[in-house]
Short mmCIF file of C-alpha atoms and ligand atoms in Angstrom, two decimals:
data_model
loop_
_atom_site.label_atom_id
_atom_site.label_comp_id
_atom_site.label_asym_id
_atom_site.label_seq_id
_atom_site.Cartn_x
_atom_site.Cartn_y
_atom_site.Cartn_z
CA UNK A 1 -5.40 1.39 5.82
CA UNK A 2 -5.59 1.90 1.96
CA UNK A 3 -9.40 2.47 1.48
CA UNK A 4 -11.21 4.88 -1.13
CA UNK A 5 -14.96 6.30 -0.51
CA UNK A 6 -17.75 5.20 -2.91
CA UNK A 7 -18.34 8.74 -2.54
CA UNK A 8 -15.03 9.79 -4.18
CA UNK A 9 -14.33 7.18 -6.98
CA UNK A 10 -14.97 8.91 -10.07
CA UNK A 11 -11.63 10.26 -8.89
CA UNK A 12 -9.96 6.55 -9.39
CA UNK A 13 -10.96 5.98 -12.75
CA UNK A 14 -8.87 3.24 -13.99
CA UNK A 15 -6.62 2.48 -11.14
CA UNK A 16 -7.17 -0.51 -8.50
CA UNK A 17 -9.32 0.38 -5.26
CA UNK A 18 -10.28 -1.13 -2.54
CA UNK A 19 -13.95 -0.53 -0.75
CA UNK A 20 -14.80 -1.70 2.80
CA UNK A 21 -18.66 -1.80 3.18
CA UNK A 22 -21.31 -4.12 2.94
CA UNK A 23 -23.52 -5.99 0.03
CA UNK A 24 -26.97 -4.04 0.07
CA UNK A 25 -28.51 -6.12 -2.71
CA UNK A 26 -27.50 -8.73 -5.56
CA UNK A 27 -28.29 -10.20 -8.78
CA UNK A 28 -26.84 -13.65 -10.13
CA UNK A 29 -26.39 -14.69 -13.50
CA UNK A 30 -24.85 -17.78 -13.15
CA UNK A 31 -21.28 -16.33 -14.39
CA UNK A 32 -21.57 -12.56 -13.99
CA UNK A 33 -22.53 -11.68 -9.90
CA UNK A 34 -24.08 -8.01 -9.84
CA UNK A 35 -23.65 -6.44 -6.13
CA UNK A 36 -24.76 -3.36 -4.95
CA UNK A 37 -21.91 -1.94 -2.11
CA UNK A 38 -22.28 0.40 -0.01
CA UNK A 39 -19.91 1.88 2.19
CA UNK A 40 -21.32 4.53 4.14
CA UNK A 41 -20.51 7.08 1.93
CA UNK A 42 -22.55 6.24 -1.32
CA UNK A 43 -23.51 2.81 -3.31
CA UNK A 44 -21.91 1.61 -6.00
CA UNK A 45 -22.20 -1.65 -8.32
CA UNK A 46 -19.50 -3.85 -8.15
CA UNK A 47 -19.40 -6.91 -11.19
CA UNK A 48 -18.03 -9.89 -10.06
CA UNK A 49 -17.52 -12.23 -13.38
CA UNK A 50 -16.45 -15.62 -12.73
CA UNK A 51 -14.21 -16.24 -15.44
CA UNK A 52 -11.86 -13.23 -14.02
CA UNK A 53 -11.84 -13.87 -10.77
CA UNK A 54 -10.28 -16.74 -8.67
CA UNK A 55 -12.27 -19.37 -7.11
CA UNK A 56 -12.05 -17.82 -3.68
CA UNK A 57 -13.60 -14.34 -4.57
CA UNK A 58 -16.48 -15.64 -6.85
CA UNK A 59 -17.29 -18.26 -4.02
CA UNK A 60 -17.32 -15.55 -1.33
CA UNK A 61 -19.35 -13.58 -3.68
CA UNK A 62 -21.73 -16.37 -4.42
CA UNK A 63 -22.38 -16.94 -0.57
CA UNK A 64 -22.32 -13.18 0.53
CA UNK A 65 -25.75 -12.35 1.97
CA UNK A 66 -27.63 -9.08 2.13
CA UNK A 67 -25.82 -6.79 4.35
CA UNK A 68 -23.01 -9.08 5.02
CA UNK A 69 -19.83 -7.17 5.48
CA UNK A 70 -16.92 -7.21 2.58
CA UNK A 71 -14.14 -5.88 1.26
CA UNK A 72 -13.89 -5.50 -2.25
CA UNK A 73 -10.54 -4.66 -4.69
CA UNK A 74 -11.40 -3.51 -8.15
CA UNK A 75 -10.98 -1.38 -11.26
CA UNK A 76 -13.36 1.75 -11.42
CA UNK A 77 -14.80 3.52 -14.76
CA UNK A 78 -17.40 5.17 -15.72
CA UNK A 79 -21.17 3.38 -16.68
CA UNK A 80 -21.19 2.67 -20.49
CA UNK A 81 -24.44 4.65 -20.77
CA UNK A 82 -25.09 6.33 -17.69
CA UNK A 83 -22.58 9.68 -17.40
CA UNK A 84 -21.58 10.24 -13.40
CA UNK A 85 -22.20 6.53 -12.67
CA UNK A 86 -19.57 4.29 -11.52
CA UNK A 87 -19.22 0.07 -11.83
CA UNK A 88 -16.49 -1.73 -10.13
CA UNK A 89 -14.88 -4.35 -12.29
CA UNK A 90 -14.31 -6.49 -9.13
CA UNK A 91 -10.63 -8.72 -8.88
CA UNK A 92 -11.20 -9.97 -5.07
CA UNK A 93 -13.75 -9.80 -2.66
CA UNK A 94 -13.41 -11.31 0.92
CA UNK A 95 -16.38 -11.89 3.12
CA UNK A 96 -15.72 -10.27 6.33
CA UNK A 97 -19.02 -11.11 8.39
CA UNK A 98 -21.74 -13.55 6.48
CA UNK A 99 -24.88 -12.03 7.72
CA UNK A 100 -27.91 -13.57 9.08
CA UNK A 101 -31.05 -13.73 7.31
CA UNK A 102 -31.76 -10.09 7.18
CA UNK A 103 -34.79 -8.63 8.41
CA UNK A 104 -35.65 -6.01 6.24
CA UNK A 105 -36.46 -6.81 2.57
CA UNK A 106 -36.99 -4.54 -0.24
CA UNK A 107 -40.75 -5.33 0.52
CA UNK A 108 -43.03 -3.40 2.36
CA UNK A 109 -42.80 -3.15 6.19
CA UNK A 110 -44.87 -1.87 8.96
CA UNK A 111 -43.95 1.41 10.63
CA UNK A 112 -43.56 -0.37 14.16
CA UNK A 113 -41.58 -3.41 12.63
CA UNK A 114 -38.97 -0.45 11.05
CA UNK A 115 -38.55 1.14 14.66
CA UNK A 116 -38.32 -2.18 16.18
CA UNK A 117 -35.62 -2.42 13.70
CA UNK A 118 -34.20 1.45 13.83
CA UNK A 119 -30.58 0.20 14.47
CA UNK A 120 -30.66 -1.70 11.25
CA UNK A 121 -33.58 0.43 8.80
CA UNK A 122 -30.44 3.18 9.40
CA UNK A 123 -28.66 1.30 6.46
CA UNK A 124 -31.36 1.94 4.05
CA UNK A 125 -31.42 4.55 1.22
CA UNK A 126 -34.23 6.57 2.28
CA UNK A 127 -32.89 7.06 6.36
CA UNK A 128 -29.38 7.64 4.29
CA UNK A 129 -30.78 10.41 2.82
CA UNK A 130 -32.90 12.15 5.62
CA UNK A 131 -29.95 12.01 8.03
CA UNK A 132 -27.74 13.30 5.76
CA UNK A 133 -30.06 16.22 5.35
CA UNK A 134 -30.26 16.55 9.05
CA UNK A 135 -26.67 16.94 9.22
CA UNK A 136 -26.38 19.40 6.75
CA UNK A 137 -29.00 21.59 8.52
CA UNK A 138 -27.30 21.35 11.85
CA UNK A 139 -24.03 22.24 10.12
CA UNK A 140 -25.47 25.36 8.18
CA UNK A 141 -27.30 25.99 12.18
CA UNK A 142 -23.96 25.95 13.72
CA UNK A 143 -22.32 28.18 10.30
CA UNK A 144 -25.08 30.34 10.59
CA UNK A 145 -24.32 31.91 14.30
CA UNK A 146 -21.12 31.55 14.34
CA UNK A 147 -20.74 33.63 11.21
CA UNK A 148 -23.12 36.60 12.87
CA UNK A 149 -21.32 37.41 15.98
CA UNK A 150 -23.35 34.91 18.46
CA UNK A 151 -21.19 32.78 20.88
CA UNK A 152 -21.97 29.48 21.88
CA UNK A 153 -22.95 29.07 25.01
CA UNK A 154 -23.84 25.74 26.04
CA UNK A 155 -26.78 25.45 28.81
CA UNK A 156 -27.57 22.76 31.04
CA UNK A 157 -29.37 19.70 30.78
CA UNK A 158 -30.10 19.00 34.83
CA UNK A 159 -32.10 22.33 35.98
CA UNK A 160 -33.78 23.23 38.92
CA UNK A 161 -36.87 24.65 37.54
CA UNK A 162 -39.41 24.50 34.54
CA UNK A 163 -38.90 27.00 31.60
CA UNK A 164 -41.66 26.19 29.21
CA UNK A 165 -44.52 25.05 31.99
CA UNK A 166 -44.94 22.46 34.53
CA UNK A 167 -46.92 19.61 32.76
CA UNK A 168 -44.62 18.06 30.72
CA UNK A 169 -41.35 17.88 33.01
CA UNK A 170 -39.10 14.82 33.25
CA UNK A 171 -38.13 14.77 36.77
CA UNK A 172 -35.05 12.61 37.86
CA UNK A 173 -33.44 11.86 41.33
CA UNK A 174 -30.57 14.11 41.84
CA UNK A 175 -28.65 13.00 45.16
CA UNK A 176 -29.89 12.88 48.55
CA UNK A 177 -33.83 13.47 48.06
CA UNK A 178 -32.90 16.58 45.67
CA UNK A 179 -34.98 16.27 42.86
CA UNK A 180 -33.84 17.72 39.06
CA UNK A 181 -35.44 18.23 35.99
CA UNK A 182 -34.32 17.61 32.38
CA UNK A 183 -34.31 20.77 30.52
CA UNK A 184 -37.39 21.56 28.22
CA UNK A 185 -35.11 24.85 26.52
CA UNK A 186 -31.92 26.43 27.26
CA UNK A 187 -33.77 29.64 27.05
CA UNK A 188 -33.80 31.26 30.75
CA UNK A 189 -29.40 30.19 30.87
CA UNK A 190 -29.08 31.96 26.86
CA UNK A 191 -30.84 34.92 28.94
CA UNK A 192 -27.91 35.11 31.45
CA UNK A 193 -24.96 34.42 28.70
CA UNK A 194 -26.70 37.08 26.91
CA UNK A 195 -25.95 39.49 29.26
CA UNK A 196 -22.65 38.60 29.38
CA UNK A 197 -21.62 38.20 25.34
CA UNK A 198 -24.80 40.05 23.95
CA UNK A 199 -25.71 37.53 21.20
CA UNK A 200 -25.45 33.75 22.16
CA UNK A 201 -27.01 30.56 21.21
CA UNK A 202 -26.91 27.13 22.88
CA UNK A 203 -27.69 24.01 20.82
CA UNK A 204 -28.41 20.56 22.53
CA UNK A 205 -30.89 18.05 23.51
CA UNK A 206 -33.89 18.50 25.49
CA UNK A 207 -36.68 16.88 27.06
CA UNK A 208 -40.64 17.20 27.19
CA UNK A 209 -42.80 14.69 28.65
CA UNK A 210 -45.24 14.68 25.90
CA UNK A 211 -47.93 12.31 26.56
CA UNK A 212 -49.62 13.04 22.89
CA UNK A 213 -48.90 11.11 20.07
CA UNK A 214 -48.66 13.50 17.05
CA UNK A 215 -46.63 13.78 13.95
CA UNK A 216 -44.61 16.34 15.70
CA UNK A 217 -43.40 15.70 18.94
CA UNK A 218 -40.95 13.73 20.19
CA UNK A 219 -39.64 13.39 23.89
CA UNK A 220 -36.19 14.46 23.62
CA UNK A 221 -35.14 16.47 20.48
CA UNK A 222 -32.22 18.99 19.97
CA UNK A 223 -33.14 22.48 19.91
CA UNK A 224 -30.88 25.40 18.67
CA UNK A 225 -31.72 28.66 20.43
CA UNK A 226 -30.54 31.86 20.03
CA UNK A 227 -31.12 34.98 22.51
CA UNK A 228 -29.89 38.82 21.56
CA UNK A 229 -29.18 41.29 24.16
CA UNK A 230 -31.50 44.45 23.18
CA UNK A 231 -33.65 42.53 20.57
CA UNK A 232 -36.91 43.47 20.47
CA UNK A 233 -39.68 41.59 18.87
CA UNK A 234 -39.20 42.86 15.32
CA UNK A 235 -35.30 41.95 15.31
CA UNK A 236 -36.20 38.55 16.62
CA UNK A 237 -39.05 37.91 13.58
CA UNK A 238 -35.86 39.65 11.12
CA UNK A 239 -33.66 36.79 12.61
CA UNK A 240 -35.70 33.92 12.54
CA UNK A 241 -36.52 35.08 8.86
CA UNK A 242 -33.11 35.30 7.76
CA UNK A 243 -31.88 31.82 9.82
CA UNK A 244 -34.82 29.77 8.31
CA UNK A 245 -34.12 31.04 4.51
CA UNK A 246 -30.09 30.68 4.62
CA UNK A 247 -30.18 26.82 6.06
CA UNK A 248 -32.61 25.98 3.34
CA UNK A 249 -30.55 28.05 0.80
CA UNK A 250 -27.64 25.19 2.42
CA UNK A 251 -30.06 22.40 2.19
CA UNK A 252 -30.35 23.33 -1.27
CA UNK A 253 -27.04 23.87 -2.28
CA UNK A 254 -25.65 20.97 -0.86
CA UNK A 255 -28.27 17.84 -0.60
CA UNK A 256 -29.56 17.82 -3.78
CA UNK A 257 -29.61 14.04 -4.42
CA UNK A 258 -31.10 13.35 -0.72
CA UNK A 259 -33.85 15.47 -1.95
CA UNK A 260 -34.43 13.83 -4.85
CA UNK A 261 -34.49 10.07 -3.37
CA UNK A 262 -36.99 11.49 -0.69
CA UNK A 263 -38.92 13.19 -3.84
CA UNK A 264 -39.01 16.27 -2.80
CA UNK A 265 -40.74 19.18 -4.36
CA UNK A 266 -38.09 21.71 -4.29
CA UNK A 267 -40.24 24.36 -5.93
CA UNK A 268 -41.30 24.83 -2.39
CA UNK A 269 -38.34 25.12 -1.29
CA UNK A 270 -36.86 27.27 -3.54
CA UNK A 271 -39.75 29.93 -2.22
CA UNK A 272 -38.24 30.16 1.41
CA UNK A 273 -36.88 33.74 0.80
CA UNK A 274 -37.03 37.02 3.17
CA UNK A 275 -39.63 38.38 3.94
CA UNK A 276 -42.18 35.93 5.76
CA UNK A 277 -45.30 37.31 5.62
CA UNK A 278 -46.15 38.21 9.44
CA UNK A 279 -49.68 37.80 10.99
CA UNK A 280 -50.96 38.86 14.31
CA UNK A 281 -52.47 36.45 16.26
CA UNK A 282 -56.30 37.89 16.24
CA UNK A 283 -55.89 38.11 12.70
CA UNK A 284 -55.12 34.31 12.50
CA UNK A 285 -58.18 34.20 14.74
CA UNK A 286 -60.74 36.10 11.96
CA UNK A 287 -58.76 33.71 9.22
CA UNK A 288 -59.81 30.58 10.78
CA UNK A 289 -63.19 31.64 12.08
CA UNK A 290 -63.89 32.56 8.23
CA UNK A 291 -62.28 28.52 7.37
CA UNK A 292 -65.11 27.61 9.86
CA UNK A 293 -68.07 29.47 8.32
CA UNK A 294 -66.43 27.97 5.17
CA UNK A 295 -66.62 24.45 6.12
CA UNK A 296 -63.04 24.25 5.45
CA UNK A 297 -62.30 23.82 9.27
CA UNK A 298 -64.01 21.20 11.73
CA UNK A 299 -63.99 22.59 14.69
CA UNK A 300 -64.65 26.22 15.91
CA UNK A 301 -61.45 28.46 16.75
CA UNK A 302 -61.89 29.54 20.27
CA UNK A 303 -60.25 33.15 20.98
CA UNK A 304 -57.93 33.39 23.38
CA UNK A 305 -57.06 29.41 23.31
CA UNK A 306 -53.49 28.23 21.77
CA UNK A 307 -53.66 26.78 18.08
CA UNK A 308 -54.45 23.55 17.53
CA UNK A 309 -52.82 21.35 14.72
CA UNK A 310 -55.67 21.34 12.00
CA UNK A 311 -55.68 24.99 12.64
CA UNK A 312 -51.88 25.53 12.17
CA UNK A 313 -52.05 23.89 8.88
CA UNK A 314 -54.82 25.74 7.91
CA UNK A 315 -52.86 28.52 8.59
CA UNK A 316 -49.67 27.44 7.13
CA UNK A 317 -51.41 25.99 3.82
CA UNK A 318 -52.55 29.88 2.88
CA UNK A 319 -49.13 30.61 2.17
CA UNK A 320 -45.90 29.60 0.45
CA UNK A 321 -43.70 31.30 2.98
CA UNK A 322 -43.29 30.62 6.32
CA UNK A 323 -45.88 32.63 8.26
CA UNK A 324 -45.00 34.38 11.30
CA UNK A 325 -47.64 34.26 13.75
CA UNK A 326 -47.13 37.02 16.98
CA UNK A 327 -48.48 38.61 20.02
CA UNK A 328 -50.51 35.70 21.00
CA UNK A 329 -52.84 35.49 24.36
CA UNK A 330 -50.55 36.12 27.27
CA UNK A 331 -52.24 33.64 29.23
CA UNK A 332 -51.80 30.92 26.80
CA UNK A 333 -48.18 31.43 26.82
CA UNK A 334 -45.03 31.05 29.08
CA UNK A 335 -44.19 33.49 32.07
CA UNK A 336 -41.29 34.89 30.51
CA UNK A 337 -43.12 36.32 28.24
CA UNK A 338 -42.67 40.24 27.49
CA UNK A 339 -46.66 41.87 27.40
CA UNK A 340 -47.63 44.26 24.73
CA UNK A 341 -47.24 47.29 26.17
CA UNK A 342 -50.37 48.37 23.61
CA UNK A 343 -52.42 45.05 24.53
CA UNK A 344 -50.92 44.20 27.56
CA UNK A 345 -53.28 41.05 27.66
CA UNK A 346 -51.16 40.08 24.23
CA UNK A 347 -47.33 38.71 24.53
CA UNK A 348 -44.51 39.88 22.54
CA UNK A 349 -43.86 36.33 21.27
CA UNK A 350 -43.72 34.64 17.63
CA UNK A 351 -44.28 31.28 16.12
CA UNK A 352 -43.19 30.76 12.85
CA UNK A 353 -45.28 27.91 10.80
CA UNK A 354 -43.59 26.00 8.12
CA UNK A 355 -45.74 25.69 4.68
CA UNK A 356 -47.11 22.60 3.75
CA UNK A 357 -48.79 21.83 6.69
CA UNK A 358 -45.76 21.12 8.61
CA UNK A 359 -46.85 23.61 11.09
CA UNK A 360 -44.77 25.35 14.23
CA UNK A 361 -41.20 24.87 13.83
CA UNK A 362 -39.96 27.79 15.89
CA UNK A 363 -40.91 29.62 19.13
CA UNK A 364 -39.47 33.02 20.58
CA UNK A 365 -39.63 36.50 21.66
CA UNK A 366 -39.17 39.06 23.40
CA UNK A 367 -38.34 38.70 27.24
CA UNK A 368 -40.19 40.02 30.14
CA UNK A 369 -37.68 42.54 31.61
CA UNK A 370 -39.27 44.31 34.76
CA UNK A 371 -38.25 42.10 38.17
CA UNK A 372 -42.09 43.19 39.31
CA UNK A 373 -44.02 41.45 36.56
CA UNK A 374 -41.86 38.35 35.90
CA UNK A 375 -42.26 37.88 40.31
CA UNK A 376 -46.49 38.11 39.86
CA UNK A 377 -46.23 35.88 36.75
CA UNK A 378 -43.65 33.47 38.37
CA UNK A 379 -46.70 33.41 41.23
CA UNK A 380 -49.31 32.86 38.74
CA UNK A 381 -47.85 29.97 37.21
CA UNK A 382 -47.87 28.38 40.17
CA UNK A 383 -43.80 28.13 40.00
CA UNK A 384 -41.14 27.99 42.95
CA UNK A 385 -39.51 31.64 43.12
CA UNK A 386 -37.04 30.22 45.19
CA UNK A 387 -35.63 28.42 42.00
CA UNK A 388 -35.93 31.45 40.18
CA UNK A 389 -33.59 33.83 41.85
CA UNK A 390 -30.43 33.87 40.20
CA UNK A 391 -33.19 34.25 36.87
CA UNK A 392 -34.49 36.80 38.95
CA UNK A 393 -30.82 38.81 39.44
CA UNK A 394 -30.78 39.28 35.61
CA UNK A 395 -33.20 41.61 36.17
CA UNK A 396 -31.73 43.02 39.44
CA UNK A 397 -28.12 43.77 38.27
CA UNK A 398 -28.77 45.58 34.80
CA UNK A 399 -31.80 44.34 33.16
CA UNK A 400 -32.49 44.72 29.30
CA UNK A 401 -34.73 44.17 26.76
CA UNK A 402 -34.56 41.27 25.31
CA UNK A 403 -35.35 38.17 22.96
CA UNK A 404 -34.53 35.23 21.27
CA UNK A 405 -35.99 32.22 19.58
CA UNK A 406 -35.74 28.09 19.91
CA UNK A 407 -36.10 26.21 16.48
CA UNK A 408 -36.26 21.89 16.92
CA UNK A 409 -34.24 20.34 14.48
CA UNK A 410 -36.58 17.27 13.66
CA UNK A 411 -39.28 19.81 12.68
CA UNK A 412 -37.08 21.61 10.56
CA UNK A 413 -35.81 18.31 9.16
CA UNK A 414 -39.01 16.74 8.47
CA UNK A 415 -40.62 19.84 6.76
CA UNK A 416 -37.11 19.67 4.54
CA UNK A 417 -37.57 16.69 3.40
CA UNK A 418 -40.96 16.69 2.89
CA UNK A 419 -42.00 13.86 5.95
CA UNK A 420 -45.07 12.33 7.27
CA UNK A 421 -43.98 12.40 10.99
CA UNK A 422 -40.43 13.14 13.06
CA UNK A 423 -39.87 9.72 13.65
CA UNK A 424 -37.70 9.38 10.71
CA UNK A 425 -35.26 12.82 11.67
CA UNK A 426 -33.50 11.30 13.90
CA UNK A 427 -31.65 8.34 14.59
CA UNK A 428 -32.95 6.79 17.37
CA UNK A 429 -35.95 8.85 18.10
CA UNK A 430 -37.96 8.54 21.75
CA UNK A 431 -41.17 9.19 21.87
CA UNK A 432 -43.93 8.16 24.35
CA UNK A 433 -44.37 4.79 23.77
CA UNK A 434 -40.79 4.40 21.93
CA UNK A 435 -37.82 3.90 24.23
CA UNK A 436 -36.12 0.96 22.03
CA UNK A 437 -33.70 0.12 20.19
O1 LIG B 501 -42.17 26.75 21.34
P1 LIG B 501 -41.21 26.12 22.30
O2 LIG B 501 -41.76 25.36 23.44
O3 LIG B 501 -40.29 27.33 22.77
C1 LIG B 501 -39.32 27.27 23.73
O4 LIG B 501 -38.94 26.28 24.31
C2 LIG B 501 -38.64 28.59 23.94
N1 LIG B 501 -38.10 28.61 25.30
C3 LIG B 501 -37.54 28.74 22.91
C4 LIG B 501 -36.83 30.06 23.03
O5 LIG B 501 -37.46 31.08 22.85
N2 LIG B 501 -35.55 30.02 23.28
O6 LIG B 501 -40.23 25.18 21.49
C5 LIG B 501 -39.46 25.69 20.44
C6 LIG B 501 -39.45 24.73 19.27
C7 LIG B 501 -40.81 24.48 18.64
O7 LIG B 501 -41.16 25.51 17.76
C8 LIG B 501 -40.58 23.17 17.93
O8 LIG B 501 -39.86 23.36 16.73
C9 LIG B 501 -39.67 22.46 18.90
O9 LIG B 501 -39.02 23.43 19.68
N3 LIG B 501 -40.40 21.53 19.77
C10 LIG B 501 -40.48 20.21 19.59
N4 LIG B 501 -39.97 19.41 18.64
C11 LIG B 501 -40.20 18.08 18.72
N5 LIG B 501 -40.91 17.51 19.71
C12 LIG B 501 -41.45 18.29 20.69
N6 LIG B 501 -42.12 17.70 21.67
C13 LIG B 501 -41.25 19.69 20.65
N7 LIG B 501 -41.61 20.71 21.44
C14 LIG B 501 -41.09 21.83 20.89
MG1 LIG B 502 -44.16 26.73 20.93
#
């Protein structure tokens, strides 16, 4: 099949191509037909002028609907005015598929008539451009490990057991009466491959029964999560420092134009540099019970109790960096979690907040590694041991120190490209009352 990319056609100035795609918009002037293709790749314009062009083409042209399918043969060159911009002096166009009234216009449209319509608001130029910038992060994700030693190490999706607490689990029949749960992180497997290849990652889908609606949370959403053999907390906050500013530096590098349809400010972007300023957790307290006193808070920071949302974007809105937020309460967070051996009542653990509000895109650090604690915590969380004991054998047969971090691609992707909610990161997001298209 002889086909050239929108994407590549300044490469084909002058000689005859042919474009497979579909009509995204068009202007008539009675003789001259102006039609906006795109192909999957890019857009281009494509002029269809009636005295050139045999009956056949201008009539297809002439009936060709928005986002009816078509395949167009034409002479390339360069925009008379515009430098880098493309027409297609069109010869013939067939009509492939004659679409159906479509449904989205270039008007307005609600949010839940778009997601009713996710299969088809895919085409348009804004989802173009977030995706693409989703891709590009996953690819620099993926580049990013794999150029620093770690070995992928994929984890399962059906587990036993919870890993990041019991209240959000999607349970599912697995054969005779056995029940299974979808995986909420990869984290307590990357603990065992770990131990066997010393720096790992898994990347993949996983699941959380969130019954909020936020900006933020989705049901299922892919995860990447690394785990180093001997890390302690410091190497983990180095790593998640260094990870977070190379895929931007690749976001940056490479997706200029998606940035600039989504308008991006990539002043802010351009900021996301090593070091991240770190704060401890009862220093976040004092910050936000000094927002409070301030009036620039509503509600009253309770110590000891997780962060909410308004107060992570407090946070986050103090700085231009990311801010690394560690040793939180241990009782706030999961079982795994390493104590402070300082402030034992304090976990070894870090949550990095994106600026701009976006709040917590990452969550790590360093691993619990005595057999004797992690059996009293398993018991405190109220958690079946018994699904626990080959978790339990890392720390029988050679246990170590520790740590690693998960990072959820839609956050990442939505603080990128500067978005109101995560809805828009992916393609066919699922989210608590969202299960369609
Ligand atoms: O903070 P979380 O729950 O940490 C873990 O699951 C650890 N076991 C990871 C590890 O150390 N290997 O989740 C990690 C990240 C969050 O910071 C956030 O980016 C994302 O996963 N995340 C969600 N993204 C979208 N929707 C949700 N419901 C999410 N829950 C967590
Ligand atoms: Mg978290």
């Amino acid at each position: 099949m002889k086909q050239t990319y929108i994407a590549e056609i300044g490469k084909h100035i002058g000689a005859e191509v042919t474009l497979r795609g579909w009509l995204y918009n068009k202007r008539s002037s009675g003789k001259l037909g102006f039609l906006e293709i795109r192909d999957g790749s890019a857009m281009m314009q494509a002029i269809v002028s009636k005295k050139d062009v045999d009956e056949a083409t201008w009539e297809a042209s002439e009936r060709a609907t928005q986002e009816s399918s078509v395949i167009v043969t034409g002479v390339p060159r360069e925009h008379p005015k515009k430098p880098g911009v493309y027409e297609l002096d069109v010869k013939t166009l067939e009509l492939v598929g004659l679409a159906s009234e479509y449904p989205i216009t270039p008007k307005e449209h609600g949010v839940e008539f778009l997601m009713d319509h996710r299969h088809l608001w895919l085409r348009s130029k804004r989802q173009h451009a977030i995706l693409r910038v989703r891709h590009t992060i996953i690819k620099a994700v993926r580049d990013f490990f794999d150029n620093n030693g770690f070995t992928l190490c994929d984890t399962p999706i059906f587990t036993p057991a919870a890993c990041e607490g019991t209240t959000n689990l999607f349970e599912v029949n697995y054969f005779d009466e056995e029940k299974a749960y979808l995986s909420q992180s990869g984290q307590l497997y990357n603990e065992a491959t770990a131990a066997a290849f010393g720096k790992v990652y898994c990347f993949g889908p996983t699941f959380r029964a969130e019954k909020s609606k936020t900006r933020r949370h989705l049901t299922e959403f892919w995860m990447v999560e690394p785990e180093v053999a001997y890390a302690k907390l410091d190497d983990v906050m180095e790593l998640a420092e260094q990870f977070v500013s190379y895929v931007v530096a690749r976001v940056l590098e490479s997706r200029q134009e998606e940035l600039k349809v989504l308008e991006r400010d990539i002043t802010k972007l351009e900021a996301i540099i090593p070091p991240f300023p770190r704060l401890p957790y009862d220093d976040a307290a004092k910050m936000l019970d000094e927002a409070f006193a301030a009036g620039k808070l509503e509600n009253k920071f309770e110590y000891g109790s997780d962060l909410g949302s308004p107060d992570e974007t407090y946070i986050s809105s103090q700085f231009d960096k990311p801010v690394m937020v560690h040793r939180y309460p241990a009782a706030i967070k999961a079982f795994y979690m390493e104590p402070d051996p300082l402030r034992p009542d304090l976990a070894l653990c870090v949550d990095v907040l994106a600026p701009e509000g976006y709040g917590e895109v990452i969550g790590g650090g360093e691993r619990a590694s005595s057999l004797e604690y992690l059996l009293k915590q398993i018991a405190a969380h109220g958690l079946p041991e018994e699904a626990f004991d080959w978790y339990l054998d890392l720390r029988k047969y050679g246990t170590f120190p520790h740590g690693g971090f998960g990072m959820g691609i839609e956050r990442c992707v939505s603080w990128l490209c500067g978005l109101e909610h995560v809805r828009e990161t992916i393609p066919f997001p699922r989210m608590l009352y969202r299960l369609k298209p």
